[in-house]
mmCIF file of C-alpha atoms in Angstrom:
data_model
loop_
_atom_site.group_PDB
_atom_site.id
_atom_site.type_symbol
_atom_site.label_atom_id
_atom_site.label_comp_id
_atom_site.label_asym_id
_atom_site.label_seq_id
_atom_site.Cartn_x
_atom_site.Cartn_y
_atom_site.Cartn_z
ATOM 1 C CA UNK A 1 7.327 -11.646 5.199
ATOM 2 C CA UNK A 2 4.421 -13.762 3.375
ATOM 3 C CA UNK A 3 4.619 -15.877 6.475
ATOM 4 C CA UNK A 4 3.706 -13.144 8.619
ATOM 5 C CA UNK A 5 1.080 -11.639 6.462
ATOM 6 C CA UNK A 6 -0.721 -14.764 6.103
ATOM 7 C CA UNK A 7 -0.534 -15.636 9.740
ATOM 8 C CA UNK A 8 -1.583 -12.039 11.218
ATOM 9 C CA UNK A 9 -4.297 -12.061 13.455
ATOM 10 C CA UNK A 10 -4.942 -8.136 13.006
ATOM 11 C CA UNK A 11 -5.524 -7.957 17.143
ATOM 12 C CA UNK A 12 -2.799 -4.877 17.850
ATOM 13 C CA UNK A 13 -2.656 -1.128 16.215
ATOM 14 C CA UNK A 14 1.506 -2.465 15.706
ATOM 15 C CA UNK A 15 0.542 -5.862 14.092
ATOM 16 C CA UNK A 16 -1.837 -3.603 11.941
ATOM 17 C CA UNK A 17 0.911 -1.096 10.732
ATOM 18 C CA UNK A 18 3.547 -3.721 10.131
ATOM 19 C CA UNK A 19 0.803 -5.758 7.774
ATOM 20 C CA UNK A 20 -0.040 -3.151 6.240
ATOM 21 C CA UNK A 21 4.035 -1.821 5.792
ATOM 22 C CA UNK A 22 4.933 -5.352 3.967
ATOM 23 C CA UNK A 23 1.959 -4.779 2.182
ATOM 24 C CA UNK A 24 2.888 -1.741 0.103
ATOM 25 C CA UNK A 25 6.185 -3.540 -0.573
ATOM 26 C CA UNK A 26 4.386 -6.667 -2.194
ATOM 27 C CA UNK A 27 2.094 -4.092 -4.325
ATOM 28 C CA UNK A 28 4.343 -1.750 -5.245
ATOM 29 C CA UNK A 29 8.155 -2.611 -4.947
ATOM 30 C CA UNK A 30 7.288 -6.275 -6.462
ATOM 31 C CA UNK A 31 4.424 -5.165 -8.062
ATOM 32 C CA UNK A 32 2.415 -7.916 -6.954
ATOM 33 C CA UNK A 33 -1.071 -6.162 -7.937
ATOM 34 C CA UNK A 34 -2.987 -9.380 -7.725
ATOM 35 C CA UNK A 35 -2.989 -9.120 -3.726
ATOM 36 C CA UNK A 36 -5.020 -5.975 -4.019
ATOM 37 C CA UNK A 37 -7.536 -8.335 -4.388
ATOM 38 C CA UNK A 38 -6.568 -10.002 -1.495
ATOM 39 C CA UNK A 39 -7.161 -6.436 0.657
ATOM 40 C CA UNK A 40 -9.485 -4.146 -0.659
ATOM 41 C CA UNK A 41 -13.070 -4.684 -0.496
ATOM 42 C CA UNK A 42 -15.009 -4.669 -3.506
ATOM 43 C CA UNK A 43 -16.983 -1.224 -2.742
ATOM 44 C CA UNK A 44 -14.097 0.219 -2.219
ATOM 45 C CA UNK A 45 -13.668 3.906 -1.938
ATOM 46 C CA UNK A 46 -10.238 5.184 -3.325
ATOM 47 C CA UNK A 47 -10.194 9.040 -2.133
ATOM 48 C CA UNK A 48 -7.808 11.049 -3.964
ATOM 49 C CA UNK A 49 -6.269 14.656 -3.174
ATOM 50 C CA UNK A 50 -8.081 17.098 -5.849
ATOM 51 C CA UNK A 51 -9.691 14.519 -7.800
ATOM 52 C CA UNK A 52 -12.689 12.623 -7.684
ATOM 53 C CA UNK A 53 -12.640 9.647 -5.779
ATOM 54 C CA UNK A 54 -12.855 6.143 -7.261
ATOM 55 C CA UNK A 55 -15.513 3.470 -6.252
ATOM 56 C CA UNK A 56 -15.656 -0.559 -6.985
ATOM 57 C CA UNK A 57 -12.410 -3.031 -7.047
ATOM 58 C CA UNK A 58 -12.567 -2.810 -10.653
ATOM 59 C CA UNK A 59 -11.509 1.152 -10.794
ATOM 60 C CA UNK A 60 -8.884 1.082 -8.417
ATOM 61 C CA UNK A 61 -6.936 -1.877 -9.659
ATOM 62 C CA UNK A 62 -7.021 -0.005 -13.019
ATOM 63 C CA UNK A 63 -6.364 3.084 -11.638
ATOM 64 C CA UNK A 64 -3.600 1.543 -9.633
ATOM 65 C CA UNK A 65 -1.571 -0.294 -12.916
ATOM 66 C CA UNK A 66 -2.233 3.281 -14.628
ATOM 67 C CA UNK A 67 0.107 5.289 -12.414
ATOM 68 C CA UNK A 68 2.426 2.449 -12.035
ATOM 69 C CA UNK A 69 3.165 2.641 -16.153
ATOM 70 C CA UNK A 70 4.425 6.248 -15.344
ATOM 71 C CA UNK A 71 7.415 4.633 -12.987
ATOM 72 C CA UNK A 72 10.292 3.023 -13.686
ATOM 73 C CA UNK A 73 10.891 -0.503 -13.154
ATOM 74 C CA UNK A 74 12.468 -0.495 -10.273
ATOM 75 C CA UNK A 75 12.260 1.245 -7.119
ATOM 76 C CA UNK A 76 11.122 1.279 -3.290
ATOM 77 C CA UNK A 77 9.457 2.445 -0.442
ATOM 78 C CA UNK A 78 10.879 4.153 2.053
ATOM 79 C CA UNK A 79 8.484 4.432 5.168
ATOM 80 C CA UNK A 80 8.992 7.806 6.967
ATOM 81 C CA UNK A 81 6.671 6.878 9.714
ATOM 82 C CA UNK A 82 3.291 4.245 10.223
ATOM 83 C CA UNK A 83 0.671 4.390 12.792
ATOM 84 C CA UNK A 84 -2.268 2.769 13.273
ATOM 85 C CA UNK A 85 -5.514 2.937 16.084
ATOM 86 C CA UNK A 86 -8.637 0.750 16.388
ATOM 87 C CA UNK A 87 -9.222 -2.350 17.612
ATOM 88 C CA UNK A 88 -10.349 -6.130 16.942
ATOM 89 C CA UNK A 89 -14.116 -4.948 16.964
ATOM 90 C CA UNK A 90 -14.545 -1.908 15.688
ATOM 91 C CA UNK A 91 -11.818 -1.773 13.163
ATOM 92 C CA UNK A 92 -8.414 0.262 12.626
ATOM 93 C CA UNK A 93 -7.528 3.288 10.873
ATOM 94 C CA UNK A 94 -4.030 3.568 9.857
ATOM 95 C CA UNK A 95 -2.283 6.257 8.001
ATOM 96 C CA UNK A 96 1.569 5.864 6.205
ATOM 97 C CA UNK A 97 4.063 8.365 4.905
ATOM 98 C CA UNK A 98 6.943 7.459 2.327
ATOM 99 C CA UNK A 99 8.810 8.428 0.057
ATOM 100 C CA UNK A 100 9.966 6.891 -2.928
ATOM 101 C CA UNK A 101 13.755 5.660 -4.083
ATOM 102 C CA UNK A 102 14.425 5.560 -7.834
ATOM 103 C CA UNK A 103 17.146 4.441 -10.100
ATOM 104 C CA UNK A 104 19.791 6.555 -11.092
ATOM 105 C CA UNK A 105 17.672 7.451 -14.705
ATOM 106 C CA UNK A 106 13.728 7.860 -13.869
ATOM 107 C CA UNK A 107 12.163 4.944 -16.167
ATOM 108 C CA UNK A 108 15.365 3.299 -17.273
ATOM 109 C CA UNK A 109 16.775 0.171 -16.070
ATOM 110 C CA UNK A 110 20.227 0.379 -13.978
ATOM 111 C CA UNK A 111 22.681 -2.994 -13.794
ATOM 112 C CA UNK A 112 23.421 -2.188 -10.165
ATOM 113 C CA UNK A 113 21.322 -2.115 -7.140
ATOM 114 C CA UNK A 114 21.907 0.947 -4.470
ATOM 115 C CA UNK A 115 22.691 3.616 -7.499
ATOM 116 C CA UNK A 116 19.702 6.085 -6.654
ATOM 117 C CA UNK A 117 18.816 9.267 -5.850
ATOM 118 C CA UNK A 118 15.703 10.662 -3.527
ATOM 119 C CA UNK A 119 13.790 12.144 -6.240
ATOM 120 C CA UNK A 120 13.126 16.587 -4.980
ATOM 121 C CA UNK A 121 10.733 16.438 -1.669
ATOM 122 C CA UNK A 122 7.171 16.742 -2.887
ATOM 123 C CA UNK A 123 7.371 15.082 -5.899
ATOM 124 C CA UNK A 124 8.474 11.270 -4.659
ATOM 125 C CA UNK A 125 6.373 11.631 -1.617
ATOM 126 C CA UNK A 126 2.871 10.073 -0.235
ATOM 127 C CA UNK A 127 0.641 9.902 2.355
ATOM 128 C CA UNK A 128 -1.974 7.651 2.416
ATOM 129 C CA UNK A 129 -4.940 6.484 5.422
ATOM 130 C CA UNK A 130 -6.810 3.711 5.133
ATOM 131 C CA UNK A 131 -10.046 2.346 7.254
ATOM 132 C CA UNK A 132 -10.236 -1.147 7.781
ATOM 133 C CA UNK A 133 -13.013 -3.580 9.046
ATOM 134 C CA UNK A 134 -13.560 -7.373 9.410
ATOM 135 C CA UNK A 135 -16.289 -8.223 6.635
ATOM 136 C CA UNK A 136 -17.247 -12.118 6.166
ATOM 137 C CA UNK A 137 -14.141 -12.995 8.691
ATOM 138 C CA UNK A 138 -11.646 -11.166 6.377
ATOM 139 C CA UNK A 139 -9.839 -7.970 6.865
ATOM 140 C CA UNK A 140 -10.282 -5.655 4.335
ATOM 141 C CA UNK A 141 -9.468 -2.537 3.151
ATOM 142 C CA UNK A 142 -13.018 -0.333 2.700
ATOM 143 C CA UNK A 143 -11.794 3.324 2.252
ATOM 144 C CA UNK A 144 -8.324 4.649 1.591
ATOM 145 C CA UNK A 145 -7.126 8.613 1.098
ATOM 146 C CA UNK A 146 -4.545 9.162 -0.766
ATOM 147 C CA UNK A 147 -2.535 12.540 -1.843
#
């Protein structure tokens, strides 16, 4: 996986929506928050459903280890679908559904792996879009909805 992230040229809509796929998994399955860094620009704008929408690096990191005190320890993505458009030049656009598999007892550690439930549609669920541009040779994230 790192092998491939580090190595992708960004040049298809499919190598763009598989990045971006092992992506989530580093951030959020192995909580690996430091590569947001890596992928968001600083000016980032963080758009979320019914709230007002975050600006700067800074905010959305925080925002981002806020809501991940809320959830247990373990637990993964599940990608309903991916796609992504654009090109090399004028940058890609790609928008993600998941859902979200927790252990057996929301916030408490289980011994064995594969003991989980699907928590009730709409409330382990999220969609997020993203727009993404080559800045200073680098691919970076520069907007992203999320609800």
């Amino acid at each position: 996986m790192q092998r491939y992230l580090d190595e992708c040229r960004m040049e298809t809509p499919e190598e763009v929506a598989k990045f971006f796929a092992w992506y989530t998994f580093l951030i959020w399955d192995y909580r690996l928050f430091g590569e947001i860094y890596r992928l968001y620009n600083d000016d980032i704008v963080m758009n979320y459903g019914g709230r007002d929408a975050v600006q700067g690096l800074e905010n959305v990191i925080s925002g981002t280890l806020e809501s991940k005190r809320g959830m247990p320890f373990r637990y993964r993505h599940i990608f309903s679908d991916i796609f992504a458009e654009g090109d090399p030049e004028s940058g890609y656009h790609f928008i993600q559904a998941t859902s979200y598999l927790f252990p057996d007892s929301a916030g408490q550690e289980q011994d064995s792996v594969g003991k989980g439930h699907i928590l009730p549609q709409g409330t382990g669920s999220c969609m997020c879009e993203c727009e993404i541009h080559k800045i200073n040779g680098k691919w970076t994230v520069v907007q992203e909805w999320m609800c």
